[in-house]
Structures are given as structure tokens and as C-alpha cells.
Amino acid sequence: MSTIIEAVAAPVSFTPGAVAELNKLIDQQEISPDFGLRVGVEGGGCSGMNYILGFDQKKDGDQEYLIDGVRTFMHKAHGMYLAGMQIDFQDGLNARGFTFNNPNAASTCGCGTSFSV
């Protein structure tokens, strides 16, 4: 039995631009309903930790959220690094792609996908 935690309890949020881009990707890539967006962290990168953002199936230890209509998975242990983070999508002249506004990051690198706490 899977448990979906309401959006108000989700540790991360998406901007309207991120939601629009995620829905576009789900449609274009024909992502199966069995998959969701994995948000997490892993060791590495120039600042010590990298963000994980990609479509995946639910795994043991994951919590599942429905954030603005986007099925989202996050391993329980990653919540302490990502609580309060906002994910945006930029489509401008200076930047294109997903960006992470993480209040827990003590420092970030220039690429914006690596951070330290």
C-alpha cells in the first residue's frame, strides 16, 4: 500500500514554471504513471553534494508526495537537506534548466547543482 502525503507536508515546492516544464516532460517522454519525479541528494560535485532530479520508480525508504499535481518521490533521509527548497525552471538568455533555491545550503557552486551544508 502506498502512502501519499499531502502537498502541505512536502519538504520541497515547485514554481509554476517548474510545474509547467515537468508536465511538458511527462507528456513528451510519455512517462508511465508508475513513475514519479525523484528529488534527492548524493555525494559529489564541487561543493560536496549534488541534487538529484529525474523520473524514477518508487523505492524502499521513499516518501511519496503529490506536489502541484506532480507525483514526487524523496528518500526519507534526504528531507533534512532539502526541507524548504524551491525548484524553479529558467528559460532565459542567461540560464536554461531547473534551478534549486535551498535555504539549507551553506554554499553553492557556480553551476547551481552542487551545494554544501
C-alpha positions as a printed Julia matrix, in Angstrom:
117×3 Matrix{Float64}:
  0.0    0.0     0.0
  1.47   3.36   -0.95
  1.05   6.44    1.17
  0.71   9.82   -0.46
  1.48  12.73    1.83
 -0.45  15.91    1.06
  1.36  18.79   -0.64
  1.29  20.91    2.54
  3.64  18.38    4.18
  6.04  18.16    1.23
  9.56  19.34    2.09
 10.06  20.92   -1.37
  7.95  23.12   -3.62
  7.83  23.88   -7.34
  7.31  27.24   -9.02
  4.61  27.43  -11.71
  7.39  27.43  -14.33
  8.83  24.19  -12.93
  5.4   22.54  -12.84
  4.75  23.54  -16.46
  8.13  22.16  -17.6
  7.71  18.93  -15.61
  4.25  18.34  -17.11
  5.68  19.05  -20.57
  8.43  16.48  -19.99
  5.94  13.9   -18.71
  3.87  14.34  -21.87
  6.79  14.47  -24.32
  8.61  11.48  -22.85
  5.38   9.57  -22.21
  6.34   8.9   -18.58
  4.37   5.95  -17.18
  2.01   6.6   -14.24
  4.17   4.09  -12.31
  6.96   6.69  -12.32
  7.34   9.9   -10.38
  9.84  12.7   -10.07
 12.74  11.74   -7.8
 14.13  14.67   -5.81
 17.16  13.99   -3.65
 20.85  14.45   -2.98
 24.01  12.43   -3.5
 27.63  12.9    -2.53
 29.85  14.58   -5.11
 30.16  17.77   -7.06
 32.49  20.64   -6.4
 30.7   21.67   -3.18
 30.21  18.21   -1.67
 26.63  17.25   -2.59
 24.67  17.15   -5.88
 20.95  17.44   -6.4
 19.08  14.51   -7.93
 16.16  15.35  -10.2
 14.74  12.78  -12.6
 11.88  10.37  -13.25
 12.1    7.06  -11.43
 10.03   4.33   -9.79
  9.34   4.34   -6.06
 11.99   2.58   -3.97
 12.18   1.28   -0.41
 12.61   4.16    2.02
 10.89   6.69   -0.26
  8.19   9.05    0.83
  5.66   9.97   -1.84
  4.15  13.43   -2.28
  1.74  14.95   -4.72
  3.12  18.45   -5.29
  1.03  20.65   -7.59
 -0.18  17.51   -9.39
  3.34  16.09   -9.85
  3.93  12.68   -8.25
  7.2   13.11   -6.34
  9.47  10.64   -4.52
 12.08  11.51   -1.92
 14.11   9.21    0.3
 13.34   9.95    3.95
 16.98  10.72    4.77
 17.19  13.47    2.12
 14.48  15.61    3.73
 16.88  17.21    6.2
 19.0   18.57    3.31
 16.09  19.7     1.16
 13.43  20.99    3.61
 12.11  24.31    2.36
 13.79  24.06   -1.05
 12.06  25.56   -4.08
 12.66  24.14   -7.56
 12.25  26.52  -10.48
 12.7   26.3   -14.24
 14.56  29.09  -16.04
 14.17  29.63  -19.75
 16.08  32.85  -20.35
 19.13  34.15  -22.16
 21.45  33.69  -19.17
 20.18  30.34  -17.94
 18.06  27.41  -19.05
 17.11  24.49  -16.87
 15.98  23.63  -13.37
 17.34  25.71  -10.51
 17.36  24.96   -6.8
 16.75  27.56   -4.09
 17.82  25.67   -0.96
 17.76  27.56    2.36
 19.83  24.76    3.95
 22.81  25.23    1.62
 25.73  26.97    3.32
 27.41  27.39   -0.06
 26.76  26.51   -3.69
 28.95  26.21   -6.74
 28.68  28.25   -9.91
 26.78  25.55  -11.79
 23.98  25.62   -9.21
 23.64  21.84   -8.92
 26.17  21.32   -6.12
 26.0   22.56   -2.53
 27.33  22.07    0.97
 25.58  22.28    4.34
